[in-house]
Amino acid sequence: MCSKCNICGVVPSGGNQDEAYLGFLDLYDNGGAVKAQDLELLLEQERLLRPASEIDSLITHNHAQEDKLLKAILYSKKDYVVDFRVMNEREIEKGNEPEVLPIEDSLIKALHARNIKKLYQFQEESIKKVLLGQDVVIVAPTGSGKTEAFSIPILQKISEAISYFSPMRPELNGKGKVFAVFVYPTKALARDQLPKIRHLAEALGITVNVFDGDTTKAEKDSIVVNNLPPEIIITNFDVIHYHMLNRTKFSRLIRSAKFLVVDEVHVYSGIFGANIHHIIKRLERLLTSTNNNNIKLQIIAASATLPNAQDFCQSLFGREMKVIVGKGRKGKINFVVLFPSFRSQRSLMLDLLRQATTTNHKTIAFNKSHLGSELLAFYSTKQGIKTRVHRAGLLATERKSVEDSFKNGKLLAISATPTLELGIDIGDVDAIISDVVPIDRLTQRLGRAARSGQEGYAFLVLGNDPISQYYKLNPDDYLEDQQIAYTDPTNLFVEEYQALAMCCDKPLSITESSSRSKTIDRLVSKELVSLTKGKFIPNFKNAMDVLRDFSIRGIANKVEITYNGKVIGERQMPQAIEELHNDAIYFLAGRRYQVKKLHFLGKDQKKRVQLPIAYAELKSIPNDYPYYTKASVSEWPTILGTYEEKKSHGLQVMYCSLKIQKKVSGYSNIEIGKEALQGTKVLLDTAIEFEFVTKGLVFKSPQPKDILKAVIDDQYVEMSGYHASEHAIIEGSSMITGGASQDLGGISLASSGLIFIYDGSIGGNGASRALYDKFDKAVIRALRIVSECSCESESGCPRCTYSYRCGNNNEYLHKQAAIEILHRIVDGEKTQFGEIINAQPALV
């Protein structure tokens, strides 16, 4: 704006004020400037602000009561109000009184004591089907009573079993044996649910105990040494895995289990889910050998968000599951979708956090990444907002301290990753602030707000990224793009570790090994198992050396993070080399540190650890240190084999086994507060290299022939067009694949036109398979994202071609070339692979 001339205009900033000013002058010369008093009208025409009249209509249409917080946000004139609605769903459909069900009176009295006089319909259906012995998965909102839905029928069946055995066969007394194993993904959630389950169990004289890494020695002894096991054990899969392979007394106790409950089942996706699939198979194997009558383990799963429950649970558990659904919620939610027209996503989230806490609303701000949660807490604390971080990688004591402080009202603001999506009771929550996640994930987060029936607030904050730009222009699509859970039990690396663990559980017969003969052969060749008298027996010393460092939540070793000689966190490979290289700035619990040294240990080929990092040593930095860092990464792909191929539009697309060679050669210093995706480059003295095998898809893009005729440096434009197309497809596929893009990596192979999109986890996690299955739709979405963005920069911008995961500092991007490439794909232009060259430098 020029106040002297009383004129103004709107131009993309591009992060450079001089360029913006030149753009403004160009706009004026071409008659695009307007009078200053018309600025607001211009901003509305450019869809940078929502007209006040339209916001008035949204409020009237939703019969919303305009309060101080809502008014300040909706009429701020700083952001575009994409949508506002009052979510006042009817309560979950009621069923009958518990008295109509075949359950004991003492159990009914226990329900009445908790003021449960009537069950929800989904609870009633679940109780009936579990009592009939069916395997079920319960999908119902957070705080709706899923725990009662599976606990009541299991307690009833345990009570019946105890009553049956006691009088007729004292030696088969049901007391003193484990009937059910309840599994939760975190120790905190297990302890949070214990009182609720125990209240119902005690009414029937049934005991329930937690057995995990936080259980005291005295408590463990009372269970396993004194031979007084509870009828229900609450634990996690890490504990089950450890005790089975070490053949402990605990592993023998749980062999009598008849029921397995898996709560928050959607958590077991990717690599974690692949491991869980095999751990359950190992558990079933031990149960079968113990129970002469060969009674099948009954499985009950539960989740607040799982749109593909049938397919996912069939893959995870290897059996058909009956899906039971409950819909509805308590409390009224004021739901606002905002697009940051004149600031960054984080600045908007920070402003919302400030306004919510200033009006004394207890607030959780959700972020996708560790770095996002740490940065938000860092900035908010600097502005005087007391905010603490809750995420994986922090010590359990730190997370528990955050939960307790929030629950008792001493803390009003938490910056969290999805760890707080799970059903941990942290008391009343008034407001939720969320970055972009699929609608069903958002719904689970909304379940945190107004759980006690009070009015709540939920703010979905779009960002300066391709998918946010798309949803700003196509908001209805957001409500249809749901997250799907995915896993890949056929991961060969997972299978090898789990087959070795299975041999440790109990020697594997030749008959049992037939379905995994190649895996067993590999274990024999590595001298980890040997065939003796018709059974594969582990070499325990070698086997334990391998399994000791194996995490079922990922394949590679974890990297411990130390400060002043103490372990303060951890990170897994291969992500660790990008975040914990020498001189990297690392955020932890709201503080910034610098990596003083990344320490390595020697190789052990039998462990197949190609870069066995032991720990990263951190040091303090001044509070006013102006940067954080982003690694510069180059990658080289090699196709090891093809699983499947298909035609998509005109392209030949292959789903493959890939070897990825990753190299971190340096990093970019990104200035705090600038929110840029590019920064000043610094080279490392010694590059870090790592390679791993995974799964992914590959296709050959058509050439952008038209634009190449009009440019001088045609090779640069061509390779930059492929690179931008790769970014757009991955980022644009995020919601189509249920948020899988965060688990994906991408490589465009110079000017060959070959684009690889692969699972970021060793061995594969199922994300690239989800994209392969929906590739047609993903390319169309990518084209719309890039072509609908109004930026005029040659390289594009954060809202179309940039990626926050880019290992090349978002360089070598060409927007118009990408548009032509994606148009040619959608129009059906055919390409053939020909000879695939694997040794060219690649853009990621």
GROMACS .gro file of C-alpha atoms in nm, residues 90-396:
model
  307
   90ARG     CA    1  -2.726  -3.643   1.879
   91GLU     CA    2  -2.604  -3.870   2.153
   92ILE     CA    3  -2.508  -4.225   2.062
   93GLU     CA    4  -2.816  -4.437   2.010
   94LYS     CA    5  -2.937  -4.594   2.330
   95GLY     CA    6  -3.003  -4.964   2.372
   96ASN     CA    7  -3.170  -5.156   2.654
   97GLU     CA    8  -3.112  -5.172   3.027
   98PRO     CA    9  -2.831  -5.413   3.126
   99GLU     CA   10  -3.096  -5.625   3.304
  100VAL     CA   11  -3.213  -5.768   2.968
  101LEU     CA   12  -2.870  -5.919   2.899
  102PRO     CA   13  -2.754  -6.260   3.030
  103ILE     CA   14  -2.508  -6.110   3.280
  104GLU     CA   15  -2.488  -6.145   3.657
  105ASP     CA   16  -2.675  -5.917   3.895
  106SER     CA   17  -2.355  -5.809   4.070
  107LEU     CA   18  -2.222  -5.681   3.737
  108ILE     CA   19  -2.544  -5.488   3.677
  109LYS     CA   20  -2.515  -5.333   4.026
  110ALA     CA   21  -2.158  -5.227   3.947
  111LEU     CA   22  -2.286  -5.052   3.634
  112HIS     CA   23  -2.560  -4.879   3.832
  113ALA     CA   24  -2.299  -4.761   4.083
  114ARG     CA   25  -2.135  -4.575   3.796
  115ASN     CA   26  -2.472  -4.433   3.692
  116ILE     CA   27  -2.496  -4.660   3.386
  117LYS     CA   28  -2.866  -4.745   3.386
  118LYS     CA   29  -2.893  -4.797   3.013
  119LEU     CA   30  -2.642  -4.924   2.758
  120TYR     CA   31  -2.569  -4.776   2.419
  121GLN     CA   32  -2.685  -4.984   2.127
  122PHE     CA   33  -2.331  -5.059   2.009
  123GLN     CA   34  -2.240  -5.176   2.362
  124GLU     CA   35  -2.537  -5.409   2.371
  125GLU     CA   36  -2.451  -5.553   2.028
  126SER     CA   37  -2.088  -5.600   2.129
  127ILE     CA   38  -2.178  -5.776   2.454
  128LYS     CA   39  -2.407  -6.018   2.274
  129LYS     CA   40  -2.157  -6.106   2.000
  130VAL     CA   41  -1.863  -6.150   2.240
  131LEU     CA   42  -2.078  -6.374   2.459
  132LEU     CA   43  -2.144  -6.582   2.146
  133GLY     CA   44  -1.770  -6.622   2.094
  134GLN     CA   45  -1.735  -6.398   1.788
  135ASP     CA   46  -1.425  -6.196   1.701
  136VAL     CA   47  -1.527  -5.830   1.686
  137VAL     CA   48  -1.383  -5.483   1.631
  138ILE     CA   49  -1.568  -5.199   1.803
  139VAL     CA   50  -1.549  -4.857   1.636
  140ALA     CA   51  -1.702  -4.580   1.847
  141PRO     CA   52  -1.612  -4.223   1.953
  142THR     CA   53  -1.362  -4.134   2.223
  143GLY     CA   54  -1.522  -4.154   2.569
  144SER     CA   55  -1.831  -4.344   2.448
  145GLY     CA   56  -1.785  -4.660   2.657
  146LYS     CA   57  -1.588  -4.901   2.440
  147THR     CA   58  -1.415  -5.036   2.752
  148GLU     CA   59  -1.749  -5.146   2.899
  149ALA     CA   60  -1.849  -5.293   2.563
  150PHE     CA   61  -1.570  -5.551   2.573
  151SER     CA   62  -1.512  -5.581   2.951
  152ILE     CA   63  -1.868  -5.678   3.047
  153PRO     CA   64  -1.898  -5.991   2.826
  154ILE     CA   65  -1.543  -6.107   2.900
  155LEU     CA   66  -1.596  -6.071   3.276
  156GLN     CA   67  -1.923  -6.261   3.244
  157LYS     CA   68  -1.758  -6.549   3.059
  158ILE     CA   69  -1.469  -6.562   3.307
  159SER     CA   70  -1.718  -6.572   3.596
  160GLU     CA   71  -1.904  -6.858   3.429
  161ALA     CA   72  -1.581  -7.051   3.375
  162ILE     CA   73  -1.476  -7.011   3.739
  163SER     CA   74  -1.820  -7.114   3.863
  164TYR     CA   75  -1.823  -7.417   3.633
  165PHE     CA   76  -1.488  -7.557   3.739
  166SER     CA   77  -1.490  -7.484   4.113
  167PRO     CA   78  -1.762  -7.715   4.249
  168MET     CA   79  -1.720  -8.007   4.008
  169ARG     CA   80  -1.343  -8.028   3.965
  170PRO     CA   81  -1.150  -7.854   4.245
  171GLU     CA   82  -0.823  -7.939   4.075
  172LEU     CA   83  -0.941  -7.736   3.773
  173ASN     CA   84  -1.043  -7.437   3.981
  174GLY     CA   85  -1.065  -7.139   3.748
  175LYS     CA   86  -0.904  -6.915   4.008
  176GLY     CA   87  -0.530  -6.876   3.975
  177LYS     CA   88  -0.513  -6.871   3.595
  178VAL     CA   89  -0.515  -6.598   3.335
  179PHE     CA   90  -0.827  -6.592   3.121
  180ALA     CA   91  -0.781  -6.265   2.934
  181VAL     CA   92  -0.501  -6.038   2.816
  182PHE     CA   93  -0.593  -5.672   2.760
  183VAL     CA   94  -0.335  -5.492   2.545
  184TYR     CA   95  -0.288  -5.115   2.528
  185PRO     CA   96  -0.032  -4.930   2.314
  186THR     CA   97   0.111  -4.729   2.604
  187LYS     CA   98   0.175  -4.794   2.972
  188ALA     CA   99   0.005  -4.467   3.062
  189LEU     CA  100  -0.317  -4.568   2.888
  190ALA     CA  101  -0.311  -4.911   3.054
  191ARG     CA  102  -0.297  -4.754   3.400
  192ASP     CA  103  -0.558  -4.500   3.302
  193GLN     CA  104  -0.806  -4.777   3.214
  194LEU     CA  105  -0.726  -5.004   3.511
  195PRO     CA  106  -0.968  -4.846   3.766
  196LYS     CA  107  -1.260  -4.866   3.523
  197ILE     CA  108  -1.201  -5.235   3.445
  198ARG     CA  109  -1.121  -5.324   3.806
  199HIS     CA  110  -1.446  -5.166   3.931
  200LEU     CA  111  -1.650  -5.406   3.716
  201ALA     CA  112  -1.425  -5.705   3.784
  202GLU     CA  113  -1.433  -5.674   4.163
  203ALA     CA  114  -1.812  -5.709   4.156
  204LEU     CA  115  -1.757  -6.067   4.038
  205GLY     CA  116  -1.456  -6.141   4.255
  206ILE     CA  117  -1.228  -6.128   3.951
  207THR     CA  118  -0.881  -5.977   3.985
  208VAL     CA  119  -0.715  -5.746   3.735
  209ASN     CA  120  -0.351  -5.634   3.739
  210VAL     CA  121  -0.112  -5.446   3.516
  211PHE     CA  122   0.212  -5.619   3.417
  212ASP     CA  123   0.455  -5.400   3.225
  213GLY     CA  124   0.788  -5.221   3.251
  214ASP     CA  125   0.659  -4.991   3.526
  215THR     CA  126   0.526  -5.273   3.745
  216THR     CA  127   0.727  -5.299   4.068
  217LYS     CA  128   0.926  -5.612   4.154
  218ALA     CA  129   0.695  -5.684   4.448
  219GLU     CA  130   0.389  -5.663   4.221
  220LYS     CA  131   0.553  -5.886   3.961
  221ASP     CA  132   0.650  -6.141   4.226
  222SER     CA  133   0.293  -6.159   4.356
  223ILE     CA  134   0.183  -6.251   4.005
  224VAL     CA  135   0.451  -6.489   3.880
  225VAL     CA  136   0.656  -6.607   4.180
  226ASN     CA  137   0.378  -6.658   4.433
  227ASN     CA  138   0.164  -6.815   4.165
  228LEU     CA  139  -0.129  -6.579   4.223
  229PRO     CA  140  -0.199  -6.451   3.873
  230PRO     CA  141  -0.504  -6.233   3.811
  231GLU     CA  142  -0.777  -6.352   3.581
  232ILE     CA  143  -0.712  -6.047   3.361
  233ILE     CA  144  -0.366  -5.917   3.276
  234ILE     CA  145  -0.331  -5.565   3.133
  235THR     CA  146  -0.009  -5.525   2.936
  236ASN     CA  147   0.139  -5.428   2.599
  237PHE     CA  148   0.282  -5.615   2.303
  238ASP     CA  149   0.641  -5.519   2.390
  239VAL     CA  150   0.608  -5.712   2.717
  240ILE     CA  151   0.442  -6.013   2.553
  241HIS     CA  152   0.714  -6.027   2.284
  242TYR     CA  153   0.995  -6.007   2.540
  243HIS     CA  154   0.859  -6.270   2.778
  244MET     CA  155   0.766  -6.521   2.508
  245LEU     CA  156   1.111  -6.525   2.349
  246ASN     CA  157   1.280  -6.543   2.691
  247ARG     CA  158   1.048  -6.825   2.805
  248THR     CA  159   0.973  -6.659   3.137
  249LYS     CA  160   0.717  -6.760   3.399
  250PHE     CA  161   0.496  -6.476   3.277
  251SER     CA  162   0.491  -6.623   2.925
  252ARG     CA  163   0.375  -6.953   3.073
  253LEU     CA  164   0.100  -6.780   3.270
  254ILE     CA  165  -0.060  -6.616   2.969
  255ARG     CA  166  -0.075  -6.947   2.780
  256SER     CA  167  -0.408  -7.014   2.949
  257ALA     CA  168  -0.566  -6.701   2.797
  258LYS     CA  169  -0.895  -6.739   2.611
  259PHE     CA  170  -0.945  -6.372   2.521
  260LEU     CA  171  -0.719  -6.107   2.367
  261VAL     CA  172  -0.836  -5.745   2.374
  262VAL     CA  173  -0.650  -5.495   2.154
  263ASP     CA  174  -0.760  -5.140   2.232
  264GLU     CA  175  -0.670  -4.841   2.011
  265VAL     CA  176  -0.612  -5.092   1.731
  266HIS     CA  177  -0.558  -4.821   1.469
  267VAL     CA  178  -0.221  -4.750   1.636
  268TYR     CA  179  -0.083  -5.080   1.506
  269SER     CA  180  -0.021  -4.964   1.151
  270GLY     CA  181   0.294  -4.975   0.943
  271ILE     CA  182   0.596  -5.161   1.080
  272PHE     CA  183   0.445  -5.178   1.429
  273GLY     CA  184   0.140  -5.357   1.291
  274ALA     CA  185   0.351  -5.603   1.091
  275ASN     CA  186   0.529  -5.703   1.413
  276ILE     CA  187   0.201  -5.729   1.606
  277HIS     CA  188   0.060  -5.964   1.339
  278HIS     CA  189   0.348  -6.207   1.402
  279ILE     CA  190   0.347  -6.166   1.783
  280ILE     CA  191  -0.020  -6.267   1.792
  281LYS     CA  192   0.059  -6.569   1.573
  282ARG     CA  193   0.337  -6.663   1.817
  283LEU     CA  194   0.100  -6.626   2.113
  284GLU     CA  195  -0.164  -6.840   1.943
  285ARG     CA  196   0.102  -7.105   1.875
  286LEU     CA  197   0.189  -7.126   2.245
  287LEU     CA  198  -0.179  -7.135   2.345
  288THR     CA  199  -0.248  -7.419   2.102
  289SER     CA  200   0.038  -7.627   2.241
  290THR     CA  201  -0.091  -7.570   2.597
  291ASN     CA  202  -0.465  -7.622   2.542
  292ASN     CA  203  -0.521  -7.981   2.448
  293ASN     CA  204  -0.877  -7.902   2.344
  294ASN     CA  205  -0.734  -7.656   2.089
  295ILE     CA  206  -0.965  -7.370   2.188
  296LYS     CA  207  -0.920  -7.073   1.954
  297LEU     CA  208  -0.818  -6.740   2.105
  298GLN     CA  209  -1.108  -6.495   2.081
  299ILE     CA  210  -0.996  -6.147   1.969
  300ILE     CA  211  -1.178  -5.821   2.046
  301ALA     CA  212  -1.038  -5.496   1.905
  302ALA     CA  213  -1.149  -5.137   1.961
  303SER     CA  214  -1.083  -4.796   1.807
  304ALA     CA  215  -1.230  -4.448   1.792
  305THR     CA  216  -1.131  -4.405   1.426
  306LEU     CA  217  -1.098  -4.686   1.174
  307PRO     CA  218  -1.297  -4.644   0.848
  308ASN     CA  219  -1.138  -4.956   0.694
  309ALA     CA  220  -1.180  -5.165   1.009
  310GLN     CA  221  -1.278  -5.483   0.823
  311ASP     CA  222  -0.981  -5.496   0.584
  312PHE     CA  223  -0.721  -5.364   0.829
  313CYS     CA  224  -0.812  -5.600   1.112
  314GLN     CA  225  -0.825  -5.896   0.876
  315SER     CA  226  -0.469  -5.814   0.770
  316LEU     CA  227  -0.353  -5.746   1.128
  317PHE     CA  228  -0.512  -6.050   1.294
  318GLY     CA  229  -0.528  -6.288   0.998
  319ARG     CA  230  -0.895  -6.361   1.050
  320GLU     CA  231  -1.243  -6.226   0.976
  321MET     CA  232  -1.373  -5.970   1.226
  322LYS     CA  233  -1.730  -5.853   1.284
  323VAL     CA  234  -1.741  -5.471   1.283
  324ILE     CA  235  -1.965  -5.297   1.538
  325VAL     CA  236  -2.011  -4.921   1.498
  326GLY     CA  237  -2.135  -4.656   1.740
  327LYS     CA  238  -2.187  -4.295   1.623
  328GLY     CA  239  -2.260  -3.973   1.809
  329ARG     CA  240  -2.106  -3.761   2.086
  330LYS     CA  241  -2.173  -3.557   2.397
  331GLY     CA  242  -2.141  -3.180   2.411
  332LYS     CA  243  -2.155  -2.906   2.149
  333ILE     CA  244  -1.845  -2.816   1.946
  334ASN     CA  245  -1.788  -2.487   1.766
  335PHE     CA  246  -1.582  -2.603   1.469
  336VAL     CA  247  -1.381  -2.350   1.266
  337VAL     CA  248  -1.157  -2.414   0.963
  338LEU     CA  249  -0.904  -2.135   0.903
  339PHE     CA  250  -0.654  -2.063   0.626
  340PRO     CA  251  -0.361  -1.833   0.714
  341SER     CA  252  -0.371  -1.574   0.435
  342PHE     CA  253  -0.111  -1.335   0.575
  343ARG     CA  254   0.095  -1.547   0.811
  344SER     CA  255   0.224  -1.898   0.861
  345GLN     CA  256   0.028  -2.193   0.992
  346ARG     CA  257   0.234  -2.194   1.310
  347SER     CA  258   0.175  -1.820   1.367
  348LEU     CA  259  -0.200  -1.879   1.340
  349MET     CA  260  -0.186  -2.179   1.577
  350LEU     CA  261   0.016  -1.969   1.820
  351ASP     CA  262  -0.242  -1.688   1.805
  352LEU     CA  263  -0.527  -1.933   1.865
  353LEU     CA  264  -0.340  -2.085   2.161
  354ARG     CA  265  -0.290  -1.738   2.308
  355GLN     CA  266  -0.655  -1.636   2.265
  356ALA     CA  267  -0.790  -1.965   2.402
  357THR     CA  268  -0.570  -1.965   2.713
  358THR     CA  269  -0.626  -1.591   2.771
  359THR     CA  270  -0.998  -1.667   2.800
  360ASN     CA  271  -0.908  -1.947   3.045
  361HIS     CA  272  -0.983  -2.238   2.813
  362LYS     CA  273  -0.781  -2.557   2.865
  363THR     CA  274  -0.632  -2.624   2.521
  364ILE     CA  275  -0.442  -2.894   2.333
  365ALA     CA  276  -0.265  -2.800   2.009
  366PHE     CA  277  -0.194  -3.105   1.791
  367ASN     CA  278   0.099  -3.118   1.548
  368LYS     CA  279   0.199  -3.388   1.300
  369SER     CA  280   0.567  -3.395   1.386
  370HIS     CA  281   0.804  -3.385   1.682
  371LEU     CA  282   0.958  -3.066   1.543
  372GLY     CA  283   0.617  -2.902   1.497
  373SER     CA  284   0.514  -2.966   1.857
  374GLU     CA  285   0.849  -2.845   1.990
  375LEU     CA  286   0.850  -2.527   1.779
  376LEU     CA  287   0.498  -2.432   1.886
  377ALA     CA  288   0.587  -2.477   2.252
  378PHE     CA  289   0.913  -2.286   2.198
  379TYR     CA  290   0.740  -1.985   2.040
  380SER     CA  291   0.445  -1.982   2.281
  381THR     CA  292   0.672  -1.994   2.586
  382LYS     CA  293   0.870  -1.699   2.449
  383GLN     CA  294   0.540  -1.509   2.429
  384GLY     CA  295   0.456  -1.582   2.790
  385ILE     CA  296   0.211  -1.869   2.732
  386LYS     CA  297   0.298  -2.155   2.967
  387THR     CA  298   0.302  -2.451   2.727
  388ARG     CA  299   0.448  -2.798   2.765
  389VAL     CA  300   0.520  -3.066   2.509
  390HIS     CA  301   0.365  -3.415   2.502
  391ARG     CA  302   0.512  -3.649   2.242
  392ALA     CA  303   0.684  -3.983   2.188
  393GLY     CA  304   1.057  -3.979   2.257
  394LEU     CA  305   1.018  -3.795   2.589
  395LEU     CA  306   1.077  -3.983   2.911
  396ALA     CA  307   0.761  -4.135   3.062
   0.00000   0.00000   0.00000
